[in-house]
Every structure is written in structure tokens, then in C-alpha cells.
Coordinates of C-alpha atoms in Angstrom, one line a residue:
X1 CA 152.8 117.3 253.2
X2 CA 156.0 119.0 252.0
X3 CA 155.4 122.0 249.8
X4 CA 157.7 122.6 246.8
X5 CA 160.2 125.4 247.1
X6 CA 160.3 128.5 244.8
X7 CA 159.3 132.1 244.3
X8 CA 155.8 133.2 245.1
X9 CA 153.5 135.3 243.0
X10 CA 155.5 134.9 239.7
X11 CA 158.0 137.6 240.6
X12 CA 161.0 135.5 239.8
X13 CA 163.0 136.4 236.7
X14 CA 163.7 139.6 234.8
X15 CA 160.2 140.9 234.5
X16 CA 158.0 141.2 237.6
X17 CA 154.3 140.9 237.0
X18 CA 151.5 143.0 238.6
X19 CA 148.7 141.4 240.5
X20 CA 145.3 141.3 239.0
X21 CA 143.3 144.4 239.7
X22 CA 139.5 144.0 240.3
X23 CA 138.7 147.4 239.0
X24 CA 141.3 148.4 236.3
X25 CA 140.6 147.3 232.7
X26 CA 142.7 144.2 231.9
X27 CA 145.3 144.1 229.1
X28 CA 145.9 140.4 229.9
X29 CA 144.3 137.4 228.4
X30 CA 144.9 135.4 231.6
X31 CA 145.7 136.6 235.1
X32 CA 146.4 133.9 237.7
X33 CA 147.1 134.8 241.3
X34 CA 148.5 132.2 243.8
X35 CA 146.7 129.2 242.5
X36 CA 147.0 126.0 244.5
X37 CA 146.1 122.5 243.4
X38 CA 146.8 119.4 245.3
X39 CA 146.1 115.7 244.8
X40 CA 146.5 113.0 247.5
X41 CA 150.2 113.0 248.4
X42 CA 151.1 115.5 245.7
X43 CA 151.2 119.3 245.3
X44 CA 150.9 120.1 241.6
X45 CA 150.5 123.9 241.8
X46 CA 151.6 126.1 244.8
X47 CA 151.1 129.8 244.8
X48 CA 151.2 129.8 241.0
X49 CA 150.9 133.4 239.7
X50 CA 151.2 134.4 236.1
X51 CA 149.9 137.2 233.8
X52 CA 149.7 136.4 230.1
X53 CA 149.4 139.4 227.8
X54 CA 146.9 139.6 225.0
X55 CA 148.1 138.8 221.5
X56 CA 151.0 136.8 220.2
X57 CA 152.3 133.4 221.4
X58 CA 153.1 132.8 225.1
X59 CA 155.1 129.8 226.1
X60 CA 154.8 127.7 229.3
X61 CA 158.1 125.8 229.4
X62 CA 159.1 123.0 231.9
X63 CA 159.5 119.3 232.3
X64 CA 156.7 116.8 232.6
X65 CA 155.2 117.0 236.1
X66 CA 156.0 120.7 236.4
X67 CA 152.3 121.8 236.6
X68 CA 151.8 123.1 233.1
X69 CA 148.9 120.9 232.1
X70 CA 147.3 121.2 235.5
X71 CA 147.2 125.0 235.0
X72 CA 145.7 124.5 231.5
X73 CA 143.0 122.1 232.9
X74 CA 142.1 124.7 235.5
X75 CA 142.0 127.4 233.0
X76 CA 139.8 125.5 230.6
X77 CA 137.4 124.3 233.4
X78 CA 138.4 120.6 233.5
X79 CA 139.8 121.0 237.0
X80 CA 139.0 123.3 240.0
X81 CA 141.7 125.1 241.9
X82 CA 141.9 124.5 245.6
X83 CA 142.6 128.2 246.3
X84 CA 143.7 131.3 244.5
X85 CA 142.0 133.3 241.7
X86 CA 142.2 133.9 238.0
X87 CA 140.6 135.9 235.3
X88 CA 140.1 135.4 231.6
X89 CA 140.1 138.7 229.6
X90 CA 139.4 140.5 232.8
X91 CA 136.4 138.4 233.7
X92 CA 136.0 135.8 236.4
X93 CA 135.9 132.2 235.0
X94 CA 132.4 131.2 233.8
X95 CA 130.8 129.2 231.0
X96 CA 130.6 132.4 229.0
X97 CA 134.3 133.4 229.4
X98 CA 135.4 129.9 228.7
X99 CA 133.6 129.9 225.3
X100 CA 136.4 132.2 224.2
X101 CA 138.9 129.4 224.7
X102 CA 139.9 126.8 222.2
X103 CA 142.0 123.9 223.4
X104 CA 144.1 121.5 221.4
X105 CA 145.1 118.9 224.1
X106 CA 148.1 116.6 224.1
X107 CA 145.9 113.7 223.0
X108 CA 144.0 114.1 219.8
X109 CA 140.4 114.9 220.6
X110 CA 138.7 114.3 217.2
X111 CA 136.6 111.3 216.3
X112 CA 138.7 108.8 214.4
X113 CA 135.8 107.4 212.4
X114 CA 134.7 110.8 211.1
X115 CA 136.3 112.7 208.2
X116 CA 138.1 116.0 208.6
X117 CA 135.0 117.9 207.4
X118 CA 132.7 115.8 209.6
X119 CA 134.8 116.4 212.7
X120 CA 134.9 120.2 212.2
X121 CA 131.1 120.4 211.6
X122 CA 130.6 118.3 214.8
X123 CA 132.8 120.7 216.9
X124 CA 131.2 123.7 215.3
X125 CA 127.8 122.4 216.4
X126 CA 129.0 122.1 220.0
X127 CA 129.4 125.9 219.9
X128 CA 126.1 126.6 218.1
X129 CA 127.8 127.0 214.7
X130 CA 125.7 125.1 212.1
X131 CA 124.5 125.2 208.5
X132 CA 126.2 127.3 205.9
X133 CA 128.3 129.2 208.4
X134 CA 129.7 126.0 209.8
X135 CA 130.6 124.6 206.3
X136 CA 132.3 127.9 205.3
X137 CA 134.3 128.0 208.6
X138 CA 135.3 124.4 208.3
X139 CA 136.4 124.8 204.7
X140 CA 138.4 127.9 205.7
X141 CA 140.3 126.0 208.3
X142 CA 140.8 123.0 206.0
X143 CA 142.4 125.3 203.4
X144 CA 144.4 127.3 206.1
X145 CA 145.9 124.3 207.8
X146 CA 146.8 122.3 204.6
X147 CA 144.1 119.7 205.0
X148 CA 142.4 120.1 201.6
X149 CA 143.6 116.7 200.3
X150 CA 142.3 115.1 203.5
X151 CA 138.9 116.8 203.6
X152 CA 136.9 113.6 203.1
X153 CA 139.4 111.2 204.5
X154 CA 138.6 109.3 207.7
X155 CA 140.8 110.8 210.5
X156 CA 142.1 107.4 211.6
X157 CA 143.9 107.0 208.2
X158 CA 145.8 110.3 208.4
X159 CA 149.5 110.7 209.3
X160 CA 150.6 111.9 212.7
X161 CA 151.3 115.4 211.4
X162 CA 147.9 115.7 209.7
X163 CA 146.1 114.5 212.9
X164 CA 147.8 117.2 214.9
X165 CA 146.6 119.8 212.3
X166 CA 143.1 118.4 212.5
X167 CA 143.3 118.6 216.3
X168 CA 144.2 122.2 216.0
X169 CA 141.5 122.9 213.5
X170 CA 138.8 121.5 215.9
X171 CA 140.0 123.9 218.6
X172 CA 139.7 126.9 216.1
X173 CA 136.3 126.1 214.8
X174 CA 134.5 128.6 217.0
X175 CA 137.1 131.4 216.4
X176 CA 138.4 131.6 220.0
X177 CA 140.2 134.6 221.4
X178 CA 142.4 132.3 223.5
X179 CA 144.0 129.3 221.8
X180 CA 145.7 126.7 224.1
X181 CA 148.1 124.2 222.5
X182 CA 149.2 121.6 225.0
X183 CA 152.4 119.9 223.9
X184 CA 151.3 120.1 220.2
X185 CA 154.4 118.6 218.6
X186 CA 155.1 115.7 221.1
X187 CA 155.9 112.5 219.1
X188 CA 156.3 114.3 215.8
X189 CA 159.5 114.0 213.7
X190 CA 161.6 117.1 213.3
X191 CA 160.4 118.0 209.8
X192 CA 156.7 117.6 210.7
X193 CA 157.3 119.6 214.0
X194 CA 158.7 122.5 212.0
X195 CA 155.7 122.4 209.6
X196 CA 153.4 122.7 212.6
X197 CA 155.5 125.6 213.9
X198 CA 154.9 127.5 210.7
X199 CA 151.1 126.7 211.0
X200 CA 151.0 128.0 214.6
X201 CA 153.0 131.2 213.6
X202 CA 150.6 131.8 210.7
X203 CA 147.5 131.4 213.0
X204 CA 148.9 133.9 215.5
X205 CA 149.8 136.4 212.8
X206 CA 146.4 136.2 210.9
X207 CA 144.1 136.3 214.0
X208 CA 144.0 138.6 217.0
X209 CA 143.9 135.6 219.3
X210 CA 146.3 134.9 222.1
X211 CA 148.1 131.5 221.8
X212 CA 149.4 129.7 224.9
X213 CA 151.9 127.0 224.0
X214 CA 153.0 124.4 226.6
X215 CA 156.1 122.5 225.7
X216 CA 159.3 121.0 227.0
X217 CA 161.2 121.6 223.7
X218 CA 163.6 124.6 224.2
X219 CA 164.0 125.3 220.5
X220 CA 160.2 125.3 220.0
X221 CA 159.6 127.9 222.7
X222 CA 162.4 130.1 221.4
X223 CA 161.3 129.8 217.8
X224 CA 157.6 130.6 218.5
X225 CA 157.2 132.6 221.7
X226 CA 157.4 136.3 222.4
X227 CA 157.3 135.7 226.1
X228 CA 158.0 132.6 228.2
X229 CA 157.3 131.4 231.7
X230 CA 159.5 128.7 233.2
X231 CA 157.4 126.4 235.3
X232 CA 159.0 124.1 237.8
X233 CA 157.6 122.1 240.8
X234 CA 154.2 123.9 240.5
X235 CA 155.5 127.5 240.4
X236 CA 156.6 130.1 237.9
X237 CA 160.4 130.1 238.3
X238 CA 161.1 132.9 235.8
X239 CA 159.2 135.0 233.3
X240 CA 160.3 137.2 230.3
X241 CA 161.2 137.3 226.7
X242 CA 163.7 134.6 225.5
X243 CA 166.4 137.3 225.5
X244 CA 165.6 138.5 229.0
X245 CA 165.6 134.9 230.3
X246 CA 168.9 134.1 228.7
X247 CA 170.5 136.9 230.6
X248 CA 169.8 135.0 233.8
X249 CA 172.4 132.4 232.7
X250 CA 175.2 135.0 232.0
X251 CA 176.6 137.3 229.4
X252 CA 177.4 136.6 225.7
X253 CA 180.9 135.8 224.7
X254 CA 182.9 137.0 221.6
X255 CA 186.0 134.8 221.0
X256 CA 188.7 135.8 218.5
X257 CA 192.0 134.4 217.5
X258 CA 194.5 136.0 215.2
X259 CA 198.1 136.0 214.0
X260 CA 200.6 137.2 215.0
X261 CA 198.4 137.5 218.2
X262 CA 199.7 140.5 220.1
X263 CA 196.7 140.4 222.5
X264 CA 198.4 142.4 225.1
X265 CA 198.3 145.3 222.7
X266 CA 194.7 144.7 221.6
X267 CA 193.2 144.2 225.1
X268 CA 193.3 147.9 226.3
X269 CA 191.9 149.0 222.9
X270 CA 188.9 146.6 223.2
X271 CA 188.3 147.7 226.8
X272 CA 187.5 151.2 225.6
X273 CA 184.5 149.9 223.5
X274 CA 181.1 150.7 225.0
X275 CA 179.5 147.4 226.1
X276 CA 182.7 145.4 226.4
X277 CA 182.4 144.4 230.1
X278 CA 185.2 141.9 230.6
X279 CA 188.3 141.1 228.4
X280 CA 190.2 137.9 229.0
X281 CA 193.4 136.9 227.1
X282 CA 193.9 133.1 226.9
X283 CA 196.4 130.9 225.0
X284 CA 193.6 130.4 222.4
X285 CA 193.0 134.1 221.8
X286 CA 190.9 136.9 223.3
X287 CA 187.5 136.6 224.9
X288 CA 185.1 139.6 225.2
X289 CA 182.2 139.2 227.6
X290 CA 179.2 141.6 226.9
X291 CA 175.5 142.0 227.1
X292 CA 175.3 141.9 223.3
X293 CA 178.5 140.4 222.0
X294 CA 177.2 140.3 218.4
X295 CA 176.9 144.1 218.4
X296 CA 180.7 144.4 219.1
X297 CA 181.9 142.2 216.3
X298 CA 182.3 145.0 213.8
X299 CA 184.2 147.3 216.2
X300 CA 186.5 144.6 217.5
X301 CA 187.2 143.3 214.0
X302 CA 188.2 146.8 213.0
X303 CA 190.7 147.0 216.0
X304 CA 192.3 143.8 214.9
X305 CA 192.6 145.0 211.3
X306 CA 194.0 148.4 212.3
X307 CA 196.7 146.6 214.2
X308 CA 197.6 144.2 211.3
X309 CA 196.1 141.2 213.0
X310 CA 194.8 138.5 210.7
X311 CA 191.7 136.9 212.2
X312 CA 191.7 133.1 211.9
X313 CA 188.9 132.3 214.3
X314 CA 185.7 134.2 215.4
X315 CA 182.7 133.0 217.3
X316 CA 179.8 134.4 219.3
X317 CA 178.2 132.2 221.9
X318 CA 175.0 133.0 223.7
X319 CA 173.4 131.4 226.8
X320 CA 170.6 129.0 225.8
X321 CA 167.2 128.5 227.5
X322 CA 168.6 125.1 228.5
X323 CA 171.3 127.1 230.5
X324 CA 168.6 129.1 232.1
X325 CA 166.7 126.0 233.2
X326 CA 169.9 124.5 234.5
X327 CA 170.6 127.6 236.6
X328 CA 167.1 127.8 237.9
X329 CA 166.6 124.1 238.8
X330 CA 170.0 122.5 238.9
X331 CA 168.9 119.9 236.3
X332 CA 168.9 119.8 232.5
X333 CA 165.4 120.0 231.1
X334 CA 165.8 116.8 229.0
X335 CA 166.9 114.8 232.0
X336 CA 164.2 116.4 234.2
X337 CA 161.6 115.4 231.6
X338 CA 162.9 111.9 231.5
X339 CA 163.0 111.5 235.3
X340 CA 159.5 113.0 235.8
X341 CA 157.7 111.4 232.8
X342 CA 155.9 108.9 235.0
X343 CA 154.3 111.7 237.1
X344 CA 151.4 114.0 236.2
X345 CA 151.8 117.3 234.5

């Protein structure tokens, strides 16, 4: 069986990750080391290594079939890895450590014939939360997630966006330290998707929980996640903050056009600016390549003004996460998602 290519131990990308230490106290919510998971004729995870820090929102980004959901199923105890090791808040996986996890899966997991309140009380009971405490916790989540008007409505009669909120509420009923959201906005319209973004951001800000978000939407990962791991063909292809990851695709560009356009005079002046790495004069103006092009706008603009140049065009372009994925895999994420949709994830 052919194994997928890629970096081993999650060291690809701008930020290398330390291996789990059996003795040192952990500052990670999850530590995975060289996980392998295979199915007949298919390798889903191969030497998958990843450390997820405590707190905030962490993104797992990649196309369908990349291995994201397989990792989540192993983490939550629905699957067993073939080899490798992982820890949850510094502890080996067990029934006790997994009680700290709340999972909102891709498919809604609530009972369609029960109301919002009934669903939450049911899920609370699964974790031993009953009576007055359960009702108070359920009401708190109903208010927090904007479900108050649907409190006594049968779940099957709710809109898609409300169903996703209820799905999330069920995962939060037992106040988990680790919240896993597996493709939470798939199938939602753009407006409802952004509303759910606000909900997830508020949850992360008002609790001390760690949120793991799996998605194949670039804008979603960038809007919500403090750190991101690109997953491709069963491995971590790159890891870092969105800004760090974008640097893998190249520098930022500052493009300016002016009249009368004496760029030969302007070029040596701009070259003297700290951070201006490459200056290129074209028929359409002058292009400044820099690590942080936006930070140069004020100084470059001043040079134009000091030399009686009237700026008629100015733009800053930054590499996108789509550019990073293209560089890492040679395929656009949307196309990869489309091509692999028939496979597992």
C-alpha cells in the first residue's frame, strides 16, 4: 500500500512543535505524536503529529478526505488509532479525560422529535447533570446561543442555522474544557454562517475552553482561528498563525501609481526605507515587496508627496491562505474539496 508523501511529526511550516513529554506539565489541550490510521486500501492518517495549545480557537484546515475528521474521531474515542500516541490535557486518553470533550459533529446529533429544552436536558443527563442544575444550564445555553424563541419548539421544525446552534448547545451542556466543532457551517448560507462565527467567537471569549474548528472554508479559519494546521493527505503540512502561514506563499506587495511618474527618481529613495526588500518599476507604476507592506504606506506616500508626485492608485495585496494551500499541495482548496468529496475525511 502506497503511503502518502509529506512531512513527519508536524514540523512543516513556520512553527516547529515539540514532541509530547511524559514528565513535563502540559500547556497543550491536545498532543498527538505520529498517529497512523488505515482502512482497507486507504491510509487516512500517516505520522500525524500536532500540538494544540490550551485556550482560543484552533483551526484544522484542509479538503474533504484530508484526515481532519478521522483525527477528531480518534480524539473523541469513536475510532482507535493503529499506532502513535496522544494526550488530552496532559493525560492519556481515557473515559475520564474524554468527559472533558464536547463534540458538535458535522451531522446534527440532537433528537428531531424533542424540543430545544428537552434535547439539552437529555444530553445533560448523559453526563450526570440533572434536576435544577440541568434546567439552569440548559436555560443559560438557550439564552447564550439565541434560542430563547425556540425553547419549546420541536427541533425538526427549526431552520438550518438554529439547528446548528442547538447542535452546538448539546455539545456545551456539560461545560467541556475542549470543544470540537467539525465543519459547523457546512451547508449554511453566508449570513447564517457569519452569525454562527459570532456565536463561536463569543463562546471562546466567555469560557476558558479550547475550541478545535475543522473547516475547508479559508475565510472561516482566518476570521476565527488564532492558530491553524493545514492537513493534507493524512499529515500536518504546515502549522502557525494565519500571518505566519501566509508568509509561506510570499511577501506582501505595495503598488503605487502617480503623475508625472518619475519612478527612477523615487526608486532609490524608497529602497532606503527599513523593510522595503525589493523595488520594481513597471509601466503601471512602482511595486514594493515587503514582509509588512501596509506598514510602509505612510513612509512611501510621504516620499511621493515630497517629490511632487500625485498618487492616483495605491493598493496593498497580501498572500491568502488559499495561496498557501496551493503552494503546499499544488491544488486549490476548493478544487481539492470538490475532487475528494466522495472519499472519507
